GROMACS .gro file of C-alpha atoms in nm:
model
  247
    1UNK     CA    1  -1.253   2.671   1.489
    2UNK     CA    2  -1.495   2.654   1.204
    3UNK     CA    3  -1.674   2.256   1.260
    4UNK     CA    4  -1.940   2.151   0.975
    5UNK     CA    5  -2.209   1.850   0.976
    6UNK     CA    6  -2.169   1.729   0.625
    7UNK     CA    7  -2.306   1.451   0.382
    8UNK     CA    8  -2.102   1.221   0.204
    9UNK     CA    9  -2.282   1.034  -0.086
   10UNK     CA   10  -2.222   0.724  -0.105
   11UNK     CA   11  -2.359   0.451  -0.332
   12UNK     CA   12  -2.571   0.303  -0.053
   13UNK     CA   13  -2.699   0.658   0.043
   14UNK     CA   14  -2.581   0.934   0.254
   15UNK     CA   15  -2.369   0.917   0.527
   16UNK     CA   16  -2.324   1.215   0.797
   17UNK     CA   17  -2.001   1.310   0.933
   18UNK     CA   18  -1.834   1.569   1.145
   19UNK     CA   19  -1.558   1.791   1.021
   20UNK     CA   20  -1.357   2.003   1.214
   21UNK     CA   21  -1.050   2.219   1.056
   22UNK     CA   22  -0.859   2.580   1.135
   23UNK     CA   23  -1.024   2.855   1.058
   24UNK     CA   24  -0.683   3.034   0.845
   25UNK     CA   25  -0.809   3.033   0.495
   26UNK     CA   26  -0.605   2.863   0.378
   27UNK     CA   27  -0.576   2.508   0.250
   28UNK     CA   28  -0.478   2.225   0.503
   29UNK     CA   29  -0.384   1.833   0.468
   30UNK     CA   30  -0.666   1.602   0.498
   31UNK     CA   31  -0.734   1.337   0.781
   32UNK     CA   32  -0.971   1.076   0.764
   33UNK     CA   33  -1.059   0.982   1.115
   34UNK     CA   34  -1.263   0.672   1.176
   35UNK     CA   35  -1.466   0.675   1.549
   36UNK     CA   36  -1.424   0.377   1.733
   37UNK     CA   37  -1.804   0.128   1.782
   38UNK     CA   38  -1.978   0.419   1.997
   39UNK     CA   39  -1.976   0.661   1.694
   40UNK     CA   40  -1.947   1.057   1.660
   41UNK     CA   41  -2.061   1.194   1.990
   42UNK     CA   42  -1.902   1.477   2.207
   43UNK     CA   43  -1.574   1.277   2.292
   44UNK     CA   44  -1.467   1.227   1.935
   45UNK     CA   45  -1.556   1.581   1.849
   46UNK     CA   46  -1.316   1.696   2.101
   47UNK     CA   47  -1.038   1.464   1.947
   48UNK     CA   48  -1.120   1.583   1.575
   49UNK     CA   49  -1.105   1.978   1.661
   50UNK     CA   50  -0.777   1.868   1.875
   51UNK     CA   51  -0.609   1.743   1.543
   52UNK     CA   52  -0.767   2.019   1.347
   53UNK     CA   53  -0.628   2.288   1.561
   54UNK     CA   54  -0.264   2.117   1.429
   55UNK     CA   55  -0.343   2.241   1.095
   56UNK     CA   56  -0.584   1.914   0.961
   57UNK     CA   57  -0.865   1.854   0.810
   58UNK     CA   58  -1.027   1.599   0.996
   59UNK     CA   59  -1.298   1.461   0.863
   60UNK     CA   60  -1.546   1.177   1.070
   61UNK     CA   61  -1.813   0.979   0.891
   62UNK     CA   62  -2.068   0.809   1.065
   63UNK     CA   63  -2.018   0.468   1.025
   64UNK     CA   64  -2.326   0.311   1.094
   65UNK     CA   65  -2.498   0.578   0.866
   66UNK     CA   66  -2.716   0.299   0.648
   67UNK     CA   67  -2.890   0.231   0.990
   68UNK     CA   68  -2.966   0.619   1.049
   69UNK     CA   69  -2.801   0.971   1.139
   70UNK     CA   70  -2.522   1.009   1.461
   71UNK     CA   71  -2.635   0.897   1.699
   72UNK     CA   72  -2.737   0.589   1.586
   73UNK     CA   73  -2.803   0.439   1.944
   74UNK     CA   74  -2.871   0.616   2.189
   75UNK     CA   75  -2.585   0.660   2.443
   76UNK     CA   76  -2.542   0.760   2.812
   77UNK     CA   77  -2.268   1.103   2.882
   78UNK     CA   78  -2.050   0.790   3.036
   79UNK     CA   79  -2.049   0.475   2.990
   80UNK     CA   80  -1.914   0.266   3.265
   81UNK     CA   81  -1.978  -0.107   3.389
   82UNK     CA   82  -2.374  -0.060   3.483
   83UNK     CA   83  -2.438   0.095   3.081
   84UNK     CA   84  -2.148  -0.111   2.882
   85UNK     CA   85  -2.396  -0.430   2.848
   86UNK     CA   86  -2.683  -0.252   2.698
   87UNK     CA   87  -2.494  -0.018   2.491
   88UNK     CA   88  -2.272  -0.321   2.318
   89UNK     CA   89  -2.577  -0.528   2.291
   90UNK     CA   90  -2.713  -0.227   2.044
   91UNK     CA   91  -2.338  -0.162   1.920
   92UNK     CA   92  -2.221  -0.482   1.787
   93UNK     CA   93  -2.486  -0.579   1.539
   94UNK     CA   94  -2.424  -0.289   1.361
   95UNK     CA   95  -2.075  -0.364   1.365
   96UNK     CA   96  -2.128  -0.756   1.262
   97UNK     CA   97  -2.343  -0.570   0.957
   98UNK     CA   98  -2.041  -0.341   0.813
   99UNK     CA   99  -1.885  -0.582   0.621
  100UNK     CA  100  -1.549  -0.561   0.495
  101UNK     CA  101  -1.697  -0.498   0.142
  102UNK     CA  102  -1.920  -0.250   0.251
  103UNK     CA  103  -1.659  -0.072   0.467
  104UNK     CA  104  -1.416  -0.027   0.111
  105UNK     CA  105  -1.694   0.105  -0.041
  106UNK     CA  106  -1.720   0.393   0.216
  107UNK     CA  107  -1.379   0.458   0.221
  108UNK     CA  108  -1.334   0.530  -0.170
  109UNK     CA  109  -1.659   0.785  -0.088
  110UNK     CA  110  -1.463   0.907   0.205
  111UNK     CA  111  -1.174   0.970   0.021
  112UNK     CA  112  -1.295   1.115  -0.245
  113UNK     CA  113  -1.516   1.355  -0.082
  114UNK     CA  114  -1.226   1.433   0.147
  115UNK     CA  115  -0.991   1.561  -0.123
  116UNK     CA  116  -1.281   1.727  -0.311
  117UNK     CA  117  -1.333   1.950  -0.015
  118UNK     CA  118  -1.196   2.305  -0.097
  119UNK     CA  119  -1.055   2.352   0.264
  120UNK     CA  120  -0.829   2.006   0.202
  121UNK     CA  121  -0.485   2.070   0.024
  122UNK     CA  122  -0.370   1.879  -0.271
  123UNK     CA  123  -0.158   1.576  -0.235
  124UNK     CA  124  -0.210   1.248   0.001
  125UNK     CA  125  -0.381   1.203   0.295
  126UNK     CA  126  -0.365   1.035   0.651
  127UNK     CA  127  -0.624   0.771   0.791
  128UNK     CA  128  -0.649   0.742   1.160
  129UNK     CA  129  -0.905   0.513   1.362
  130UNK     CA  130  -0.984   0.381   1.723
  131UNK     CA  131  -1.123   0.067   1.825
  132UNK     CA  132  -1.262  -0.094   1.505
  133UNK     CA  133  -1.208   0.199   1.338
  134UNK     CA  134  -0.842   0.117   1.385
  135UNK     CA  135  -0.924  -0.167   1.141
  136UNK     CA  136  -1.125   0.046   0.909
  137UNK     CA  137  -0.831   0.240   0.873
  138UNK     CA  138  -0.556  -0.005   0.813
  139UNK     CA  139  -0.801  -0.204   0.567
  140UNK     CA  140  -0.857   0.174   0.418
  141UNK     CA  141  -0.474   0.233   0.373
  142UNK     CA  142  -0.412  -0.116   0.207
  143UNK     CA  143  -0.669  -0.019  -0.026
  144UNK     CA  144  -0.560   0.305  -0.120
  145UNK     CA  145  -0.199   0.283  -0.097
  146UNK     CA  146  -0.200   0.609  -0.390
  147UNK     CA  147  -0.336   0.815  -0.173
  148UNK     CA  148  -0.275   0.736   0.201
  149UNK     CA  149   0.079   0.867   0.313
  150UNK     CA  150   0.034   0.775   0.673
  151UNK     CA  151  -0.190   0.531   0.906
  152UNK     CA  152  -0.258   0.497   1.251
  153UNK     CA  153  -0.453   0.274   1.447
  154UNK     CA  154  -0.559   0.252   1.852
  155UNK     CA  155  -0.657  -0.040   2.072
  156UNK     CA  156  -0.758  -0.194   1.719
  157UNK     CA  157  -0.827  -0.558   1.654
  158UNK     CA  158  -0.553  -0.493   1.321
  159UNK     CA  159  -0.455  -0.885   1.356
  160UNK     CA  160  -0.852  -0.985   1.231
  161UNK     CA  161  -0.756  -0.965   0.837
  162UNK     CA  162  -0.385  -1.157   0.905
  163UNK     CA  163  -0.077  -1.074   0.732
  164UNK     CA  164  -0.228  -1.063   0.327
  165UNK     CA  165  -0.347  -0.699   0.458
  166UNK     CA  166  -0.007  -0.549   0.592
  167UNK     CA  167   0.146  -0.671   0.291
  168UNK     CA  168  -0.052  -0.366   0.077
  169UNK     CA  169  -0.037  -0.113   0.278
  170UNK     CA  170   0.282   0.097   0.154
  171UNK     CA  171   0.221   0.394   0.406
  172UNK     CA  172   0.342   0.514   0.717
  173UNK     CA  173   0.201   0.329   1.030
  174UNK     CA  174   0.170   0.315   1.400
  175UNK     CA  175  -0.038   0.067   1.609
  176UNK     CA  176  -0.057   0.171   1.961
  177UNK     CA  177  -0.219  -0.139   2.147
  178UNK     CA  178  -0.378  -0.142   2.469
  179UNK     CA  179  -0.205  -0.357   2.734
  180UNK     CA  180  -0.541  -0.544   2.831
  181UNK     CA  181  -0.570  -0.660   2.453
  182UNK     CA  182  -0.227  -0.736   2.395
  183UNK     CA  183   0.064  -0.970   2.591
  184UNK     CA  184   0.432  -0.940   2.478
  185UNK     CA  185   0.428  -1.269   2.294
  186UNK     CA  186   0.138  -1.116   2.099
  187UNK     CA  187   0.318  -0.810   2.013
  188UNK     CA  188   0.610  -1.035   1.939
  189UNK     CA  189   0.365  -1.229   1.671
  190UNK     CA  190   0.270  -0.946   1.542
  191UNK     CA  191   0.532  -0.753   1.504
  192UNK     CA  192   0.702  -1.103   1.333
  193UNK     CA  193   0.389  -1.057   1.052
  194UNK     CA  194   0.500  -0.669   1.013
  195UNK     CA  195   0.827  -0.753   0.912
  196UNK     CA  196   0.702  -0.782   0.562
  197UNK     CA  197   0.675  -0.391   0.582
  198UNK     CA  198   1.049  -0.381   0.558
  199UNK     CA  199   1.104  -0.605   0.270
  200UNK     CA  200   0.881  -0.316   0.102
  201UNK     CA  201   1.072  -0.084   0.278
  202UNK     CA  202   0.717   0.084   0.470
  203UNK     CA  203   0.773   0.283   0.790
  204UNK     CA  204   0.608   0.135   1.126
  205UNK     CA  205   0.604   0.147   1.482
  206UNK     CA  206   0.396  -0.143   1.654
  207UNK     CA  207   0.415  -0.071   2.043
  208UNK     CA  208   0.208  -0.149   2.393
  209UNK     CA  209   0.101   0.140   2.593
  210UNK     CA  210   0.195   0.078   2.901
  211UNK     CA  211  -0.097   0.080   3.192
  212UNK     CA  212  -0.416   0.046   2.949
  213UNK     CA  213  -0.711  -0.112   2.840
  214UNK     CA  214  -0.892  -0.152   2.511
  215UNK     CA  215  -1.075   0.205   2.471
  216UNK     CA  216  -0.741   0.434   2.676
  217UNK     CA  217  -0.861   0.722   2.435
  218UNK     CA  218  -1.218   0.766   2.521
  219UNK     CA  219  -1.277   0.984   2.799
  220UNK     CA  220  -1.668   0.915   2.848
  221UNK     CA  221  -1.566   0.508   2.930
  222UNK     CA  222  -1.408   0.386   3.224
  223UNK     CA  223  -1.135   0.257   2.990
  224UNK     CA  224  -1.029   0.583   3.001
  225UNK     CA  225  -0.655   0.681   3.043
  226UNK     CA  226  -0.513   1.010   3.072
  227UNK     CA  227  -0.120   0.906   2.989
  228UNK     CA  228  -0.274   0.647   2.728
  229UNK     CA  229  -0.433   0.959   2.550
  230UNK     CA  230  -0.125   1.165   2.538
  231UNK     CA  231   0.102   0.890   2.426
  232UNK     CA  232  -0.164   0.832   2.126
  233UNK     CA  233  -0.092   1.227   2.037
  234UNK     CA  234   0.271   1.186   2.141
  235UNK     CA  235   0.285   0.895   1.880
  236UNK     CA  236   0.015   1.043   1.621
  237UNK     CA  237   0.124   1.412   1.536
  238UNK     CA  238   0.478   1.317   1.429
  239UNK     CA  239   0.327   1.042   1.211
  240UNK     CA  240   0.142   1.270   1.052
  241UNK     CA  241   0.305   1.584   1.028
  242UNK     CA  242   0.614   1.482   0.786
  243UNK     CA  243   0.378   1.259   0.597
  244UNK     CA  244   0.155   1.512   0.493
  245UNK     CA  245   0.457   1.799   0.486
  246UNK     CA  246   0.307   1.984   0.792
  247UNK     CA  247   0.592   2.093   0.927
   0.00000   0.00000   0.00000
């Protein structure tokens, strides 16, 4: 499967990113995948050429990319309870630093680079994130309701902008929370605030995975869970697939 290192221009510079896609010649529907904190590194590779080899183009930007090239920090093959303090002690400045104004002006340059690519076929696309990348995501699709068919979003703090934020986004969604971040009542609050998705008539599914903490999808944390992974592509491919006609 054909993978590139690419750069997106932005207008605050250059920003790296990993895309994966099949290797058909043909055209294939686009997928703008935002990493979770850590960044591109070896696990989210493996998850971008996994959703590639469904017939995407999956496209990762580095988010961090005004404070350097992927890797930005430097991080261990695993990080687990003795790494997690120094590795979030590097992590979450630069996430305090993407603002929410900054992070809509990388997703119009991710968009638009991502249906500019030859490889990407024409029509809408799907935005899919982890962690807050989940958030990237949803704040992505609210902004580009024209050209976002279908959202998804993992173990993501989607609750931080409050309801004004559902309210735009007119695409197909699916929060998968993490049990350790979320309690029933929660979910029940939350899912109260979706509800204005069905006055406009939007698609969503809003569920707990059972058995999971915040990060299930990462295989190089201790977070890490096996069923919680599979449920995510249980729940993610047949968002996508009708969406973006990829049946």
């Amino acid at each position: 499967m054909p993978t590139h290192t690419l750069q997106i221009p932005t207008p605050d510079g250059l920003a790296d990113a990993f895309a994966a896609f099949p290797d058909h010649g043909e055209r294939h529907p686009g997928v703008l995948m935002y990493p979770d904190g850590l960044g591109i590194r070896p696990v989210i590779r493996e998850m971008a050429r996994e959703l590639a080899g469904h017939g995407y183009y999956v496209l990762v930007p580095n988010l961090f990319y005004r404070h350097g090239p992927a890797p930005v920090i430097e991080l261990p093959e695993h990080i687990g309870a003795e790494t997690r303090p120094r590795v979030f002690a590097q992590v979450m400045p630069l996430i305090g630093a993407h603002t929410a104004e900054r992070a809509l002006i990388d997703a119009d340059a991710y968009l638009g680079f991502l249906t500019s690519r030859p490889e990407v076929s024409a029509g809408p696309v799907a935005v899919t994130g982890y962690c807050i990348g989940g958030l990237l995501a949803m704040r992505t699709a609210a902004a580009h309701s024209d050209r976002v068919a279908s959202v998804a979003a993992f173990h993501a703090p989607v609750s931080a902008d409050g309801p004004d934020l559902f309210a735009k986004i007119t695409a197909a969604v699916h929060l998968g929370h993490a049990e350790g971040d979320m309690t029933p009542e929660a979910l029940g609050e939350l899912n109260q605030v979706l509800q204005v998705m069905d006055t406009a008539g939007t698609a969503y599914t809003s569920e707990i995975y059972p058995g999971t903490i915040h990060g299930f999808t990462m295989s190089d944390t201790d977070a890490f869970s096996a069923s919680g992974l599979q449920r995510h592509w249980d729940r993610l491919l047949p968002l996508l697939d009708p969406t973006l006609g990829n049946n």
